[in-house]
Amino acid sequence: MYWGLRLKIYCFLILILLFGCKQPEDTDLTYGGSAAYSSGNLPTKWTKSFPLNLKISNDFDANETEAINLAADNWEESTENKINFFTTSNENLNPRTGLSSYNDGLYGVYKLYDWPAELPSTALAVTQINGTQYSSYIRIDQADILLNYDYYTFATDGGWGYDLTTVVLHEMGHFLGLYHDNSSKEDSVMYPTIGRYNDNQFPKENDITKISSKYNVDISRGIASVPTQKEAGQAVKITLEMYPDKEIMKVNGHEYEITHDE
């Protein structure tokens, strides 16, 4: 991968992909991207006031909706209820014709039986983020969670398939600006793989530390404000795709391949 990209980014797109192949025992739950987008360099965060109004597609049944709401509630509880990250409501979310059409001002959780042609069929779930990069942080302007019901099965009762609350909890972490934590499944729900029968429904210590730091959560202080940025920037579109042995990053149509060292 060519890491010498020096970009001032005004508008960018991040795709966070959860990959699998014929539902193996462990599925990669991964995102692609350069070091510029990692939480260790530029924090990625919302600066709008919480709670965010998250729309849950009416295509989910009652049990699935309950599983999604549980994931949202558990992120709130992880901050000792200092931040109510989400309010949720059911919405008749119209079918989209392509990934760009999701950038519509709605924050949605989508149940897709017709997986977008732009995405690999092996992606279990995708978190798509549009935002604005400044010198000190990346502001999230728009985000959506897409769940691949076209190729995968999700469970709400401990049955066969990927546990829906576990998957959505992970994707909501990305939605809030967290990236992967490579420590272990026991230490973080943001660990980049997930087992078919994995049940990991509450943020772990690493996740709580990171989300609290990102949004300045303190028992006595609450949430600190983020200063308004007035920098100009250059428009750019970035899509990131993760595969088992490589990443593909496309910057304004130019493709860069990242291979993983063993």
Coordinates of C-alpha atoms in Angstrom, one line a residue, residues 113-235:
Y113 CA -32.2 -8.9 0.9
D114 CA -30.8 -7.3 -2.3
W115 CA -27.2 -6.7 -1.4
P116 CA -25.6 -3.7 -3.2
A117 CA -23.7 -4.6 -6.3
E118 CA -20.8 -2.3 -5.2
L119 CA -20.1 -4.5 -2.2
P120 CA -18.7 -8.1 -2.1
S121 CA -21.3 -10.7 -1.2
T122 CA -19.0 -12.0 1.5
A123 CA -19.6 -8.8 3.6
L124 CA -21.7 -9.7 6.6
A125 CA -22.4 -6.1 7.5
V126 CA -21.3 -2.6 6.5
T127 CA -21.1 0.6 8.3
Q128 CA -20.9 3.5 5.9
I129 CA -19.8 6.9 7.2
N130 CA -19.7 10.3 5.4
G131 CA -17.8 13.1 7.1
T132 CA -15.5 16.0 7.1
Q133 CA -11.8 15.9 8.1
Y134 CA -10.2 18.8 10.0
S135 CA -6.6 19.0 11.3
S136 CA -7.5 17.5 14.7
Y137 CA -10.4 15.2 14.1
I138 CA -12.9 13.7 11.6
R139 CA -16.5 14.9 12.0
I140 CA -19.1 12.3 11.3
D141 CA -21.9 13.8 9.3
Q142 CA -23.8 10.8 8.1
A143 CA -23.8 7.1 9.0
D144 CA -25.8 4.0 8.2
I145 CA -25.6 0.3 9.1
L146 CA -26.4 -2.3 6.4
L147 CA -27.0 -5.9 7.3
N148 CA -26.6 -8.6 4.6
Y149 CA -29.7 -10.8 4.8
D150 CA -29.2 -11.7 1.1
Y151 CA -26.3 -14.1 1.9
Y152 CA -26.4 -14.6 5.7
T153 CA -28.7 -15.7 8.5
F154 CA -29.0 -13.7 11.8
A155 CA -30.4 -15.0 15.0
T156 CA -32.2 -13.4 18.0
D157 CA -32.8 -16.5 20.1
G158 CA -29.4 -18.2 20.3
G159 CA -30.2 -20.3 17.3
W160 CA -28.3 -21.0 14.1
G161 CA -26.7 -17.9 12.5
Y162 CA -24.9 -14.7 13.6
D163 CA -26.2 -13.2 16.8
L164 CA -27.9 -10.0 15.7
T165 CA -27.3 -8.0 18.8
T166 CA -23.6 -8.9 18.8
V167 CA -23.2 -7.8 15.1
V168 CA -25.2 -4.6 15.6
L169 CA -23.4 -3.7 18.8
H170 CA -20.1 -3.9 16.9
E171 CA -21.5 -1.9 14.0
M172 CA -22.8 0.8 16.3
G173 CA -19.3 1.1 17.7
H174 CA -18.1 2.0 14.2
F175 CA -21.2 4.3 13.8
L176 CA -20.0 6.2 16.9
G177 CA -16.4 6.4 15.6
L178 CA -14.7 3.4 17.1
Y179 CA -12.3 1.3 14.9
H180 CA -11.1 -2.2 15.5
D181 CA -9.5 -3.4 18.7
N182 CA -7.1 -6.3 18.1
S183 CA -6.7 -7.3 21.8
S184 CA -9.1 -10.2 22.1
K185 CA -12.8 -11.0 21.9
E186 CA -12.9 -11.1 25.7
D187 CA -11.5 -7.5 25.9
S188 CA -13.5 -5.7 23.2
V189 CA -16.6 -6.0 21.1
M190 CA -14.7 -4.2 18.4
Y191 CA -12.4 -7.2 17.9
P192 CA -12.3 -7.8 14.1
T193 CA -13.7 -11.3 13.9
I194 CA -17.0 -12.8 15.0
G195 CA -18.0 -16.4 15.4
R196 CA -21.3 -17.7 14.0
Y197 CA -22.5 -18.5 17.5
N198 CA -20.6 -15.7 19.3
D199 CA -22.7 -13.9 21.9
N200 CA -21.0 -10.6 22.8
Q201 CA -23.8 -8.2 23.6
F202 CA -22.2 -5.6 26.0
P203 CA -19.2 -3.3 25.5
K204 CA -16.1 -4.5 27.2
E205 CA -13.6 -2.5 29.3
N206 CA -11.5 -1.5 26.3
D207 CA -14.7 -0.3 24.5
I208 CA -15.9 1.7 27.5
T209 CA -12.5 3.4 27.9
K210 CA -12.4 4.4 24.3
I211 CA -16.0 5.6 23.9
S212 CA -15.7 7.5 27.2
S213 CA -12.5 9.2 26.1
K214 CA -13.8 10.0 22.6
Y215 CA -16.8 11.8 24.0
N216 CA -15.2 13.1 27.2
V217 CA -17.5 11.2 29.5
D218 CA -16.9 11.8 33.2
I219 CA -19.2 11.0 36.1
S220 CA -19.0 14.6 37.3
R221 CA -18.5 16.5 34.0
G222 CA -20.7 14.8 31.4
I223 CA -19.8 15.7 27.8
A224 CA -17.3 18.4 26.8
S225 CA -18.0 20.5 23.8
V226 CA -16.0 20.2 20.6
P227 CA -14.8 23.5 19.1
T228 CA -16.1 24.5 15.7
Q229 CA -13.6 24.2 12.9
K230 CA -13.5 26.7 10.1
E231 CA -10.8 25.1 7.9
A232 CA -11.2 24.8 4.1
G233 CA -10.5 21.4 2.5
Q234 CA -10.5 19.4 -0.7
A235 CA -13.4 17.3 -1.7

